[in-house]
């Protein structure tokens, strides 16, 4: 499964940033110590959301199929070797965690 959490996080921060900037552009609200905090923090949120979206679209997932690494190949061979019944269960009895049960 190739779900990259950076994409929904980026969209979330981008949407919230747009809402905060929209509120900051409204001339009817009060300023904090003469600064429009909503406008500035909205821009920060938009920037962070944009960075997350860019990294999510650019980057590749760190997960790789087990067959592509030596450790994964060794694990696949160790855990999926045929048991005494000829099945793919490494414990010896299909569906049992104890051999011979």
Short mmCIF file of C-alpha atoms in Angstrom, two decimals:
data_model
loop_
_atom_site.label_atom_id
_atom_site.label_comp_id
_atom_site.label_asym_id
_atom_site.label_seq_id
_atom_site.Cartn_x
_atom_site.Cartn_y
_atom_site.Cartn_z
CA UNK A 1 0.00 0.00 0.00
CA UNK A 2 1.53 3.30 -1.01
CA UNK A 3 -0.20 5.76 1.33
CA UNK A 4 2.03 8.75 2.00
CA UNK A 5 0.85 10.74 5.03
CA UNK A 6 2.47 13.93 3.71
CA UNK A 7 -0.26 14.38 1.09
CA UNK A 8 -3.28 14.60 3.43
CA UNK A 9 -1.27 16.58 5.99
CA UNK A 10 -0.27 19.06 3.27
CA UNK A 11 -3.86 19.40 2.08
CA UNK A 12 -5.09 19.92 5.65
CA UNK A 13 -2.56 22.66 6.43
CA UNK A 14 -3.15 24.28 3.05
CA UNK A 15 -6.92 24.40 3.61
CA UNK A 16 -6.61 25.75 7.16
CA UNK A 17 -4.02 28.29 5.99
CA UNK A 18 -6.37 29.54 3.29
CA UNK A 19 -9.15 29.96 5.86
CA UNK A 20 -6.88 31.85 8.27
CA UNK A 21 -5.52 34.10 5.49
CA UNK A 22 -9.08 34.81 4.38
CA UNK A 23 -9.95 35.84 7.91
CA UNK A 24 -6.76 37.90 8.12
CA UNK A 25 -7.67 39.82 4.95
CA UNK A 26 -10.99 40.90 6.48
CA UNK A 27 -10.53 44.56 7.49
CA UNK A 28 -13.20 44.36 10.20
CA UNK A 29 -11.22 42.43 12.82
CA UNK A 30 -8.82 43.78 15.42
CA UNK A 31 -5.03 43.66 15.11
CA UNK A 32 -2.76 42.22 17.77
CA UNK A 33 -0.17 44.84 18.82
CA UNK A 34 -0.54 46.42 15.40
CA UNK A 35 0.21 43.18 13.50
CA UNK A 36 -2.15 41.09 11.46
CA UNK A 37 -1.34 37.76 13.12
CA UNK A 38 -3.98 35.80 11.21
CA UNK A 39 -2.55 36.87 7.88
CA UNK A 40 1.02 35.97 8.81
CA UNK A 41 0.20 32.62 10.42
CA UNK A 42 -2.10 31.76 7.53
CA UNK A 43 0.81 32.33 5.17
CA UNK A 44 3.02 30.12 7.36
CA UNK A 45 0.38 27.36 7.25
CA UNK A 46 0.08 27.67 3.48
CA UNK A 47 3.86 27.46 3.15
CA UNK A 48 4.06 24.37 5.37
CA UNK A 49 1.17 22.72 3.53
CA UNK A 50 2.85 23.46 0.21
CA UNK A 51 6.13 21.94 1.38
CA UNK A 52 4.33 18.79 2.59
CA UNK A 53 2.48 18.46 -0.71
CA UNK A 54 5.69 18.93 -2.70
CA UNK A 55 7.55 16.36 -0.60
CA UNK A 56 4.65 13.93 -0.80
CA UNK A 57 4.44 14.17 -4.57
CA UNK A 58 8.20 14.10 -5.08
CA UNK A 59 9.24 11.48 -2.57
CA UNK A 60 9.03 7.76 -2.75
CA UNK A 61 7.86 5.59 0.06
CA UNK A 62 10.53 4.00 2.23
CA UNK A 63 8.64 0.72 2.03
CA UNK A 64 9.90 -1.72 -0.54
CA UNK A 65 8.70 -5.23 -1.30
CA UNK A 66 10.47 -7.85 0.80
CA UNK A 67 11.84 -9.57 -2.29
CA UNK A 68 13.98 -6.56 -3.22
CA UNK A 69 16.29 -6.61 -0.17
CA UNK A 70 18.60 -9.36 1.08
CA UNK A 71 17.02 -9.23 4.55
CA UNK A 72 13.55 -9.51 3.06
CA UNK A 73 14.55 -12.45 0.88
CA UNK A 74 15.99 -14.27 3.91
CA UNK A 75 12.81 -13.60 5.89
CA UNK A 76 10.62 -14.84 3.04
CA UNK A 77 12.64 -18.06 2.74
CA UNK A 78 12.63 -18.63 6.50
CA UNK A 79 8.94 -17.94 7.13
CA UNK A 80 7.34 -19.36 4.00
CA UNK A 81 9.20 -22.64 3.53
CA UNK A 82 6.91 -25.65 3.10
CA UNK A 83 6.02 -27.51 6.28
CA UNK A 84 5.64 -31.26 6.74
CA UNK A 85 2.20 -31.21 5.14
CA UNK A 86 3.54 -29.56 2.00
CA UNK A 87 1.68 -26.30 2.66
CA UNK A 88 3.16 -22.85 3.04
CA UNK A 89 2.93 -22.79 6.82
CA UNK A 90 6.27 -22.68 8.63
CA UNK A 91 4.84 -24.06 11.89
CA UNK A 92 4.03 -27.50 10.53
CA UNK A 93 0.24 -27.40 10.86
CA UNK A 94 -1.95 -25.05 8.94
CA UNK A 95 -3.51 -22.46 11.22
CA UNK A 96 -1.73 -23.64 14.36
CA UNK A 97 1.06 -21.84 16.20
CA UNK A 98 2.30 -25.13 17.69
CA UNK A 99 3.87 -27.83 15.50
CA UNK A 100 1.98 -31.07 15.31
CA UNK A 101 -1.26 -29.77 16.83
#
